[in-house]
mmCIF file of C-alpha atoms and ligand atoms in Angstrom:
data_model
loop_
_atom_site.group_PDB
_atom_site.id
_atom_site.type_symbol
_atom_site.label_atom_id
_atom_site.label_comp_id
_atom_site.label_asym_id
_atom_site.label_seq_id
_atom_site.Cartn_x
_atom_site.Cartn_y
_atom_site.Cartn_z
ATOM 1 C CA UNK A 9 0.000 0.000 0.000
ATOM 2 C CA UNK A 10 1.291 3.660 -1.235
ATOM 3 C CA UNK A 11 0.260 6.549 0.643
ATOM 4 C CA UNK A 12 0.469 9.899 -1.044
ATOM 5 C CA UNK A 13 -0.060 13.265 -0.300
ATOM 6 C CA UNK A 14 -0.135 15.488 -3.364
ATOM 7 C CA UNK A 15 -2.436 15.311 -6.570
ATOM 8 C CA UNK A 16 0.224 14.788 -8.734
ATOM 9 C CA UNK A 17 2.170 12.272 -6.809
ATOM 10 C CA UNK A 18 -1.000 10.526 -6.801
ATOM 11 C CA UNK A 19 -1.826 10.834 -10.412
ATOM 12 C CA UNK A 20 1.749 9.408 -11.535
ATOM 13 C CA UNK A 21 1.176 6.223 -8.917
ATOM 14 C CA UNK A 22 -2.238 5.559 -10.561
ATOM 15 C CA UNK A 23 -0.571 5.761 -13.772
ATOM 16 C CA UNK A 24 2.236 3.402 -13.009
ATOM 17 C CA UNK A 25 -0.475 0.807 -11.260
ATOM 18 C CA UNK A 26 -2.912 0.840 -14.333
ATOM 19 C CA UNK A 27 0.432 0.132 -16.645
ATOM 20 C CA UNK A 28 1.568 -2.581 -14.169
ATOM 21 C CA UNK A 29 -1.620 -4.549 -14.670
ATOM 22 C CA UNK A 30 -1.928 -6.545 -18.392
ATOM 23 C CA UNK A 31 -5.843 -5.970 -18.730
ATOM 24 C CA UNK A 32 -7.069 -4.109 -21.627
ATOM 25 C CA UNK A 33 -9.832 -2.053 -19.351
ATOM 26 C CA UNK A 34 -8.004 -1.549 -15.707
ATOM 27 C CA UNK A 35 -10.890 -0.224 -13.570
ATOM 28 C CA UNK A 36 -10.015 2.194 -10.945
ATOM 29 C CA UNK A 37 -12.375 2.089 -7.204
ATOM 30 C CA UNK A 38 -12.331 4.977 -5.238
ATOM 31 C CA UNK A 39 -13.867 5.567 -1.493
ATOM 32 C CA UNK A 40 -13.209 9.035 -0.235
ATOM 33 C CA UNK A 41 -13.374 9.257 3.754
ATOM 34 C CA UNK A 42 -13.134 11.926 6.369
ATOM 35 C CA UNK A 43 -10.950 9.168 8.139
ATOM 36 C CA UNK A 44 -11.013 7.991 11.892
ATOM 37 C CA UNK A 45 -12.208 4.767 9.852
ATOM 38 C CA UNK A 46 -14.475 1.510 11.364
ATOM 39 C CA UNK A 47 -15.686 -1.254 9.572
ATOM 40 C CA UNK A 48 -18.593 0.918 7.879
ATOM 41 C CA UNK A 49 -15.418 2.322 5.898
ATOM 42 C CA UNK A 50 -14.098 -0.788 5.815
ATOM 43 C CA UNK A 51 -17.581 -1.886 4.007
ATOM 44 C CA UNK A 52 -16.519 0.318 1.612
ATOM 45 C CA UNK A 53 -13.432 -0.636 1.105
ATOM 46 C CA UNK A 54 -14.485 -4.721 0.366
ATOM 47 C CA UNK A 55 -16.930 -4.072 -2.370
ATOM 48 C CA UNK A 56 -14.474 -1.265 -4.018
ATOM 49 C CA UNK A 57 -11.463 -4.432 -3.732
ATOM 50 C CA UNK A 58 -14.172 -7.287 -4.795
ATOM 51 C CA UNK A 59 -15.657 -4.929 -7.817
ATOM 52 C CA UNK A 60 -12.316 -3.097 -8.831
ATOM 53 C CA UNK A 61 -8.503 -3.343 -10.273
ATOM 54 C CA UNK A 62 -6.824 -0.201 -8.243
ATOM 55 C CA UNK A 63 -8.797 0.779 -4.710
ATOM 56 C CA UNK A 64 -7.907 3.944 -3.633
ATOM 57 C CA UNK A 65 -8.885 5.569 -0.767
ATOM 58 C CA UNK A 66 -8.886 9.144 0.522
ATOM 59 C CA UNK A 67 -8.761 10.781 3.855
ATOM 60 C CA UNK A 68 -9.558 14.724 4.088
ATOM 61 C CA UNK A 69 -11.383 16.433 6.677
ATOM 62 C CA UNK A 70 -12.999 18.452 4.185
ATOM 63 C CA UNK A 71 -12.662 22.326 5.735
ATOM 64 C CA UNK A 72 -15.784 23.395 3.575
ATOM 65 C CA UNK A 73 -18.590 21.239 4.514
ATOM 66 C CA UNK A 74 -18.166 22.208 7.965
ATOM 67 C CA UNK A 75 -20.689 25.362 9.158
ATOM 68 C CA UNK A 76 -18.255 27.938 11.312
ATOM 69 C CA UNK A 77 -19.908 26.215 14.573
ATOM 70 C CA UNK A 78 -19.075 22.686 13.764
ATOM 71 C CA UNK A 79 -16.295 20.673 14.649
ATOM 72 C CA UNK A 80 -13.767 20.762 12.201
ATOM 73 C CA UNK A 81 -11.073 21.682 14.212
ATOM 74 C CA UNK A 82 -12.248 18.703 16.787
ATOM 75 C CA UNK A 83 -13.381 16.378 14.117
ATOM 76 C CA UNK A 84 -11.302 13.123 15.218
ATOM 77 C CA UNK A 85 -8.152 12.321 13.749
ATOM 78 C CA UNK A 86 -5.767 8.966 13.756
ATOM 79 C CA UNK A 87 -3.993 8.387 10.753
ATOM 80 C CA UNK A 88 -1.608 5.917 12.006
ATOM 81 C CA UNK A 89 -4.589 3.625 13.100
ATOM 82 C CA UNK A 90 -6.411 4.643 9.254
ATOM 83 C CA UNK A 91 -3.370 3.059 7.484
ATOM 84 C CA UNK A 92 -3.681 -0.032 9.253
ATOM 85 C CA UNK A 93 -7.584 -0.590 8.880
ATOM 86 C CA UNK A 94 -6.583 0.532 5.002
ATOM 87 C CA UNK A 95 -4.023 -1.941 4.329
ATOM 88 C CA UNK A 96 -5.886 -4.488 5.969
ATOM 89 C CA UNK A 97 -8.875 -4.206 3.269
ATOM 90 C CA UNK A 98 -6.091 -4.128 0.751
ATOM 91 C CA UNK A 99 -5.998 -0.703 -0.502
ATOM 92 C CA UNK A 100 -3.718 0.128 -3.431
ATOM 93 C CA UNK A 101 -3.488 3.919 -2.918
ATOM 94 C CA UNK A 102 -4.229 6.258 0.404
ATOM 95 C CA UNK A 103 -4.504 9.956 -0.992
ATOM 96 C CA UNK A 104 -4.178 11.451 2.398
ATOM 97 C CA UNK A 105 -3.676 15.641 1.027
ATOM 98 C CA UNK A 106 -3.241 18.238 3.156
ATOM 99 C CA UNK A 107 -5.661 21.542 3.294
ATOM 100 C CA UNK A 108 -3.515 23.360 1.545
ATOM 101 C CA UNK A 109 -3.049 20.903 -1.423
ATOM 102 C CA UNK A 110 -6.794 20.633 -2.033
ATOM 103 C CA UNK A 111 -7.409 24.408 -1.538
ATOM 104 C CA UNK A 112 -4.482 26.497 -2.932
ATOM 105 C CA UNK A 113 -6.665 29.748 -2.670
ATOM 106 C CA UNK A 114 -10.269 29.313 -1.547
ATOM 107 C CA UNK A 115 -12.213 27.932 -4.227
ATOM 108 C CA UNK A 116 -14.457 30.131 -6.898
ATOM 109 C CA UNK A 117 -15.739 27.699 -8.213
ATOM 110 C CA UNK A 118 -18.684 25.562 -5.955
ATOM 111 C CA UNK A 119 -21.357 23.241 -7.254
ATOM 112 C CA UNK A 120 -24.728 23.372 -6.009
ATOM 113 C CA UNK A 121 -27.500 20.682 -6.980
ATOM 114 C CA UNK A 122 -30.381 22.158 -6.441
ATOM 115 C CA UNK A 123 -33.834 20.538 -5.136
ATOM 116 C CA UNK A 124 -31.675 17.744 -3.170
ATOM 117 C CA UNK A 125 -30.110 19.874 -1.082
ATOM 118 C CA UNK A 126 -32.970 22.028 0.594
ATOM 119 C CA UNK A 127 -34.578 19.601 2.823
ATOM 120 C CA UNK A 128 -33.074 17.028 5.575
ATOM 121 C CA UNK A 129 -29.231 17.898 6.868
ATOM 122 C CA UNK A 130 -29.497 20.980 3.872
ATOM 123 C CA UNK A 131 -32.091 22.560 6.316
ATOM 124 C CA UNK A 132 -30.226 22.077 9.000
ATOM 125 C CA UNK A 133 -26.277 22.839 8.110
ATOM 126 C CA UNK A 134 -26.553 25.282 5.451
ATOM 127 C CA UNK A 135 -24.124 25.065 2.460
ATOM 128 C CA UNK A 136 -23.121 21.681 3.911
ATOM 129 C CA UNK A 137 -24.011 19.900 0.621
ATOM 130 C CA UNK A 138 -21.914 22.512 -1.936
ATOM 131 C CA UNK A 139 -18.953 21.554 0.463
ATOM 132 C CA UNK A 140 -19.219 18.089 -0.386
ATOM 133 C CA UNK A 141 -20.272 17.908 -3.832
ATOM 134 C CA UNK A 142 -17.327 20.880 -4.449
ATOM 135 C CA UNK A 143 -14.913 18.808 -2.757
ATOM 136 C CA UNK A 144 -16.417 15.450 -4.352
ATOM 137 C CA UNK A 145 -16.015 17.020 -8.047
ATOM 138 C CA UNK A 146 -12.362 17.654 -7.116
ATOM 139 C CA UNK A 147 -11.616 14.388 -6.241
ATOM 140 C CA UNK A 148 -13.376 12.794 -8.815
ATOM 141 C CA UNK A 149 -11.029 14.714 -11.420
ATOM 142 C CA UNK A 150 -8.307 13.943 -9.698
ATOM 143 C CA UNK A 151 -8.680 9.905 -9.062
ATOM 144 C CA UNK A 152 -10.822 9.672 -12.231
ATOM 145 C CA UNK A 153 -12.113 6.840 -11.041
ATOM 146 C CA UNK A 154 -14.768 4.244 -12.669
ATOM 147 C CA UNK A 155 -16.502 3.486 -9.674
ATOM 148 C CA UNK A 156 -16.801 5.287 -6.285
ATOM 149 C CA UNK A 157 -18.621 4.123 -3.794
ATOM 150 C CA UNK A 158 -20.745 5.661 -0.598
ATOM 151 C CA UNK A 159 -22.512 4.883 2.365
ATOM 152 C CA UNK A 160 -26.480 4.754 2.361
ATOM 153 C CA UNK A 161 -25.526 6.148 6.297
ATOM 154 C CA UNK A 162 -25.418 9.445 4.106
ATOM 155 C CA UNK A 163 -28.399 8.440 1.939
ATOM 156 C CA UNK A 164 -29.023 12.445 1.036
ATOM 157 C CA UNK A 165 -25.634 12.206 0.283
ATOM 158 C CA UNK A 166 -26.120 9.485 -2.110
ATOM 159 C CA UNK A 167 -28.300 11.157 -4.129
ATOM 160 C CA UNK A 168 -26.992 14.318 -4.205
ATOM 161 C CA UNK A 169 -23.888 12.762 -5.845
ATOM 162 C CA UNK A 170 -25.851 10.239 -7.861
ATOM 163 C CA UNK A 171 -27.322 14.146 -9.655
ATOM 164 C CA UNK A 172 -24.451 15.571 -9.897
ATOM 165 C CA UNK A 173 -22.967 12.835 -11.478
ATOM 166 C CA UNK A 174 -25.971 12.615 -14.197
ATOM 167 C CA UNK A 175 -26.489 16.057 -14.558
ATOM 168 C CA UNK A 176 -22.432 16.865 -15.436
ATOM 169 C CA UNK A 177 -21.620 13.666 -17.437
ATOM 170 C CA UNK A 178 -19.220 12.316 -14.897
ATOM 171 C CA UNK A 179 -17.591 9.236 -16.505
ATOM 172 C CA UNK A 180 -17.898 7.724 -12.543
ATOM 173 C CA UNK A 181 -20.650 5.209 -11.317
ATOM 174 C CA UNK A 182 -21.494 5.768 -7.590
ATOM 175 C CA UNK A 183 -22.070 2.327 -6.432
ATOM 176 C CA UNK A 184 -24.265 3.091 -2.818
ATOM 177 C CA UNK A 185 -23.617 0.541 -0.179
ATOM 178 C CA UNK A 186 -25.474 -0.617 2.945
ATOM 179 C CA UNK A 187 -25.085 1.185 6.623
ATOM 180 C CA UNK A 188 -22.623 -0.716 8.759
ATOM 181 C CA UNK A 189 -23.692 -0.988 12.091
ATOM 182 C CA UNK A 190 -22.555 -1.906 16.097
ATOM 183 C CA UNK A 191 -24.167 -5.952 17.405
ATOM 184 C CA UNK A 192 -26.740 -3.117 19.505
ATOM 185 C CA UNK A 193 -27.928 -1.340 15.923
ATOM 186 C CA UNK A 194 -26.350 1.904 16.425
ATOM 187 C CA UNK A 195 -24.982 2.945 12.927
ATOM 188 C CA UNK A 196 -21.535 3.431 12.708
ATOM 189 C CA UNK A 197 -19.666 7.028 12.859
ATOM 190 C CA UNK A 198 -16.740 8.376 13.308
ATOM 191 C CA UNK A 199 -18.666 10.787 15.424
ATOM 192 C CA UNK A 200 -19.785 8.185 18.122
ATOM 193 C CA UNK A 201 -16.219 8.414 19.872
ATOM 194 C CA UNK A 202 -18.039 12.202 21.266
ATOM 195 C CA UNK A 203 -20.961 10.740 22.756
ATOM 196 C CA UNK A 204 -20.910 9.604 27.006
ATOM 197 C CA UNK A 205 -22.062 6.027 27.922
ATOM 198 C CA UNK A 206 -25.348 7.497 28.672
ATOM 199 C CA UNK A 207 -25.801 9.525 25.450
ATOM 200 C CA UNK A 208 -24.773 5.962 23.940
ATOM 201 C CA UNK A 209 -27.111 3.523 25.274
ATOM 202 C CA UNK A 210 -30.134 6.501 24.705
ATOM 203 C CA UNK A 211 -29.089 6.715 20.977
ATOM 204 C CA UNK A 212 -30.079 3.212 20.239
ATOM 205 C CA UNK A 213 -33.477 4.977 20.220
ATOM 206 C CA UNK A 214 -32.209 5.450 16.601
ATOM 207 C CA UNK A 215 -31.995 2.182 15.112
ATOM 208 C CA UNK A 216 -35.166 1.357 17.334
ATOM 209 C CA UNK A 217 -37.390 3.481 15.905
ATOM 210 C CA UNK A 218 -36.071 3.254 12.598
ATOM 211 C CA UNK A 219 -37.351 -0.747 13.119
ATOM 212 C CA UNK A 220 -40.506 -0.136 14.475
ATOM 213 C CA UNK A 221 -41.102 1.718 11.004
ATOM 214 C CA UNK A 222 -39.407 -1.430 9.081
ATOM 215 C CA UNK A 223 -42.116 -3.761 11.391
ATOM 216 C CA UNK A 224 -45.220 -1.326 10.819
ATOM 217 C CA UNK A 225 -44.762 -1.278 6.841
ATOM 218 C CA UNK A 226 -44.669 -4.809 6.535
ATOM 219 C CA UNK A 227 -47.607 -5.457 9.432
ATOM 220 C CA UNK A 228 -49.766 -2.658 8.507
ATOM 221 C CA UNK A 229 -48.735 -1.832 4.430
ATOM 222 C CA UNK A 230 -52.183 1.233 4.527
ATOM 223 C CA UNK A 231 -50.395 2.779 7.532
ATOM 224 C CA UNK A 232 -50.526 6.602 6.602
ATOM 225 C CA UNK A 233 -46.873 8.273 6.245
ATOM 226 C CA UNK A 234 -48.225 10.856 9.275
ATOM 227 C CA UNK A 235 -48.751 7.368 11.339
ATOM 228 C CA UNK A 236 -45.449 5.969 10.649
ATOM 229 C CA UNK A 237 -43.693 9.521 11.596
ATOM 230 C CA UNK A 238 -45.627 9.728 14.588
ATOM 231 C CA UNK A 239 -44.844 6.087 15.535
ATOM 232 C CA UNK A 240 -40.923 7.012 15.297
ATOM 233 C CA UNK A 241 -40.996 10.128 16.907
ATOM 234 C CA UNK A 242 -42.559 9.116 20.104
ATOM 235 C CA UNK A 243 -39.828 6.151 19.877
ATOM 236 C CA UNK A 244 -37.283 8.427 19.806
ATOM 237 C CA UNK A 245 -39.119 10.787 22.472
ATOM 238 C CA UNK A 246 -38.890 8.014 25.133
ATOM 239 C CA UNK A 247 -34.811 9.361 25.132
ATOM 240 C CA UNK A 248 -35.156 11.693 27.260
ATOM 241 C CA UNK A 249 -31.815 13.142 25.982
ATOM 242 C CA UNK A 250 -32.459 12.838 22.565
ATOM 243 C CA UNK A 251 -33.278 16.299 20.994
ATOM 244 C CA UNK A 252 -34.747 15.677 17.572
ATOM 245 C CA UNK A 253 -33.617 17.779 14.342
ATOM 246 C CA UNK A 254 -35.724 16.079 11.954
ATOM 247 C CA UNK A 255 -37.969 13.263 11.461
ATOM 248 C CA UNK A 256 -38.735 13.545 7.884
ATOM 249 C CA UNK A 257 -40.439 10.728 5.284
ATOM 250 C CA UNK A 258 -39.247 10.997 1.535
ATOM 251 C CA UNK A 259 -39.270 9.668 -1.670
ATOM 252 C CA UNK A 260 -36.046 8.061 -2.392
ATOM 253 C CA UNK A 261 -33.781 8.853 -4.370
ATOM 254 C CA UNK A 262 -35.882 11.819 -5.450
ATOM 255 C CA UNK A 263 -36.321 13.417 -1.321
ATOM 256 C CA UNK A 264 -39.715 14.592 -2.375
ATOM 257 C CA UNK A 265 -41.908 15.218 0.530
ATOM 258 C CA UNK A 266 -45.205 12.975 0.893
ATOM 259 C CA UNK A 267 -48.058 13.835 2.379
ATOM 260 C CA UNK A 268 -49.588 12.901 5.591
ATOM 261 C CA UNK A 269 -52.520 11.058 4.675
ATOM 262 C CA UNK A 270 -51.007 8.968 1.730
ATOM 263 C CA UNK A 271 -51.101 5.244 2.673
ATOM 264 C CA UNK A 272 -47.200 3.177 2.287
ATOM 265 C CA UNK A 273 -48.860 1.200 -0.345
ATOM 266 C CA UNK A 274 -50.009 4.039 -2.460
ATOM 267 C CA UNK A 275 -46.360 4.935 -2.792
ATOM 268 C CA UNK A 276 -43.130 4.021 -4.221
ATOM 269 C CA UNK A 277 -39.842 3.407 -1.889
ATOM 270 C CA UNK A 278 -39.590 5.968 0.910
ATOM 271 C CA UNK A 279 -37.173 6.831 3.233
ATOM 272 C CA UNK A 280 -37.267 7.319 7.344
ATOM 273 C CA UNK A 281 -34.667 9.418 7.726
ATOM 274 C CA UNK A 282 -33.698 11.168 11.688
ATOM 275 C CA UNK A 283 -31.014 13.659 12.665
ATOM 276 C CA UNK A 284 -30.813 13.545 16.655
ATOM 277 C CA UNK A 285 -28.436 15.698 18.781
ATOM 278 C CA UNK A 286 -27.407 13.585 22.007
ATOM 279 C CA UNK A 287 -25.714 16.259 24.101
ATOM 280 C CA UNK A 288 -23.596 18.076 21.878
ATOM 281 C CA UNK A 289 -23.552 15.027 19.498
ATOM 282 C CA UNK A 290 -25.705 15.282 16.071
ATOM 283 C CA UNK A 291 -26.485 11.853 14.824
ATOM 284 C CA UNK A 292 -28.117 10.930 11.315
ATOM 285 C CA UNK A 293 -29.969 7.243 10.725
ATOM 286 C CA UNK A 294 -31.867 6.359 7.863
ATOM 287 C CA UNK A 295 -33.564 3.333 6.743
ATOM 288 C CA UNK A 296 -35.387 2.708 2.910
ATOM 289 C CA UNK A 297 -38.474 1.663 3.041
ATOM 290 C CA UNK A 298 -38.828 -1.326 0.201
ATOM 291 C CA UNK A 299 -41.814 -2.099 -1.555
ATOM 292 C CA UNK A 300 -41.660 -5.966 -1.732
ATOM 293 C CA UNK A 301 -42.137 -6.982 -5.276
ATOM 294 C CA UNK A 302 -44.713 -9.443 -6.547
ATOM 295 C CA UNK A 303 -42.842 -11.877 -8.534
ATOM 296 C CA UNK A 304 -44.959 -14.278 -10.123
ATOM 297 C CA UNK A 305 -43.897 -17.931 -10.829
ATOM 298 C CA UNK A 306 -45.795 -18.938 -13.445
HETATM 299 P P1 AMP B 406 -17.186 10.002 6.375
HETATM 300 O O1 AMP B 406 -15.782 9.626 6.711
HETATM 301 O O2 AMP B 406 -18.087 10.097 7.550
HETATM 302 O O3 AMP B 406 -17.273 11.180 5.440
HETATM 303 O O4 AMP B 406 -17.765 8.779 5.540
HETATM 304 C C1 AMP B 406 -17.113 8.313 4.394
HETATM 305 C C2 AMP B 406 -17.986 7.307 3.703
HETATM 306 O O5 AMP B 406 -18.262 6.241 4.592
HETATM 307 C C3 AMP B 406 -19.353 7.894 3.292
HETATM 308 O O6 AMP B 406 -19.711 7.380 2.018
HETATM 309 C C4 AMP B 406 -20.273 7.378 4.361
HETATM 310 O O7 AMP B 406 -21.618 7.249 3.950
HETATM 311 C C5 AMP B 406 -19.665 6.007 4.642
HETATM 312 N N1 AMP B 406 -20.093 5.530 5.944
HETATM 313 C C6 AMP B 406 -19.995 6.183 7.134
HETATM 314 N N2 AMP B 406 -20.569 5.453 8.116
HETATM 315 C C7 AMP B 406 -21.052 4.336 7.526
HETATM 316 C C8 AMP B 406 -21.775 3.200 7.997
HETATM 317 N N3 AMP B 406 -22.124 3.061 9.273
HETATM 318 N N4 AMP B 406 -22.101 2.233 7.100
HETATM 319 C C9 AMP B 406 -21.768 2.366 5.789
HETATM 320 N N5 AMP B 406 -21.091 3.404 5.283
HETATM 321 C C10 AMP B 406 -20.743 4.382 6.134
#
């Protein structure tokens, strides 16, 4: 495993690798991280080495997608331990670039996708979203990979990028993979190091809920969306820590809102979707709805 820490140091090592390899099409993987990796990056990581030639991974606390009272500066670092959870998944390539590399002067140019990015964790941490899909654009032209791949943890995320991607002709498929998550059901994040014992065993009210909903659409398929958001509210309510940001039902992958009185069965796949601040802790869960599709065996 190479690690790297400038674009064109990187480029040239990609270069060599794809030369190195006697394929006619060598296909390049990429899975870009904030680091302080677990095994939901480590997810990742598998399906980019089972799908792909060349895996590389990045690791950049991404200064722009932070709001000025977030926790960049604190956002948790451990590179040493990243390497070893890296080369353990068999990465080819860590791209690990410093501020400075990625931002020479602060960037003019910022890409907004509009319509994706107003509701859910847009709402809530304005300009959030151009961060990312800025920062994603960059390193997209910079790995050029074929296939990059993301959490469904960050489902808005998902298709925000999945947009972009169509919209600007991006020769890069974003393969979205499944959340990774503790024996308990708490979904993996780098952020779950902040949280106290007690915020801890209240924020399994998360996955909880987000179950309930999973039980309800399969018990009670008619159950009206305002049912179902009222059923995972209260669950999460019974925290008495947990301070909700949103509880919000949407279309997926379009994040249209639904209303109230529409019955599950009426629609196509939504998602449950929560952002709950334990203490100072803000914690995101999702879970996809899926209609369950008649196959007939005749
Ligand atoms: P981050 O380092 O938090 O920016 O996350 C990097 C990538 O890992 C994103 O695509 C996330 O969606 C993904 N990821 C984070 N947590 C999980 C998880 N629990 N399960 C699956 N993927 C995850």
């Amino acid at each position: 495993m190479i690690t790297v820490r400038t674009i064109q140091e990187l480029r040239s090592q990609i270069a060599g690798m794809k030369k190195q390899i006697s394929k006619p099409e060598v296909t390049v993987g990429f899975v870009p991280t904030m680091g302080y990796l677990h095994e939901g990056h480590a997810s990742l990581m598998k399906q980019a080495r089972n799908k792909t030639d060349i895996v590389v991974l990045s690791i950049f606390v991404n200064p722009i997608q932070f709001g000025p009272n977030e926790d960049f500066e604190s956002y948790p670092r451990d590179e040493k331990r990243d390497l070893a959870v890296a080369e353990k998944e068999g990465v080819d390539i860590v791209f690990i670039p410093s501020v400075k590399e990625m931002y020479p002067q602060p960037t003019k140019t910022t890409i907004k996708v509009a319509g994706l990015t107003e509701r859910l964790c847009g709402a809530s941490r304005p300009g959030h979203f151009d961060g990312v899909t800025t920062v994603v654009a960059k390193l997209f032209n910079i790995v050029q990979p074929d296939f990059a791949f993301f959490g469904m943890k960050d489902a808005q995320q998902v298709a925000v990028l999945s947009q972009m991607v169509a919209d600007l002709n991006m020769p890069v498929t974003i393969v979205p993979c499944p959340i990774m998550r503790e024996d308990d059901g708490l979904a993996l994040s780098s952020r779950n190091v902040y949280l106290s014992s007690e915020e801890r065993s209240q924020a399994l009210c998360l996955s909880r809920s987000l179950s309930l909903a999973e039980k309800a659409s399969k018990e009670r398929p008619d159950i009206t969306i305002g049912e179902l958001r009222s059923l995972v509210t209260a669950e999460i309510k019974k925290s008495p820590v947990a301070v909700i940001d949103y509880v919000e039902i949407l279309t997926f992958p379009g994040l249209q809102p639904v209303h109230e009185e529409q019955k599950l069965t009426d629609l196509e796949d939504v998602i449950v979707a929560l952002a709950v601040k334990f203490g100072k802790t803000r914690l995101i869960d999702n879970h996809r709805l899926q209609k369950v599709k008649v196959v007939s065996h005749v």
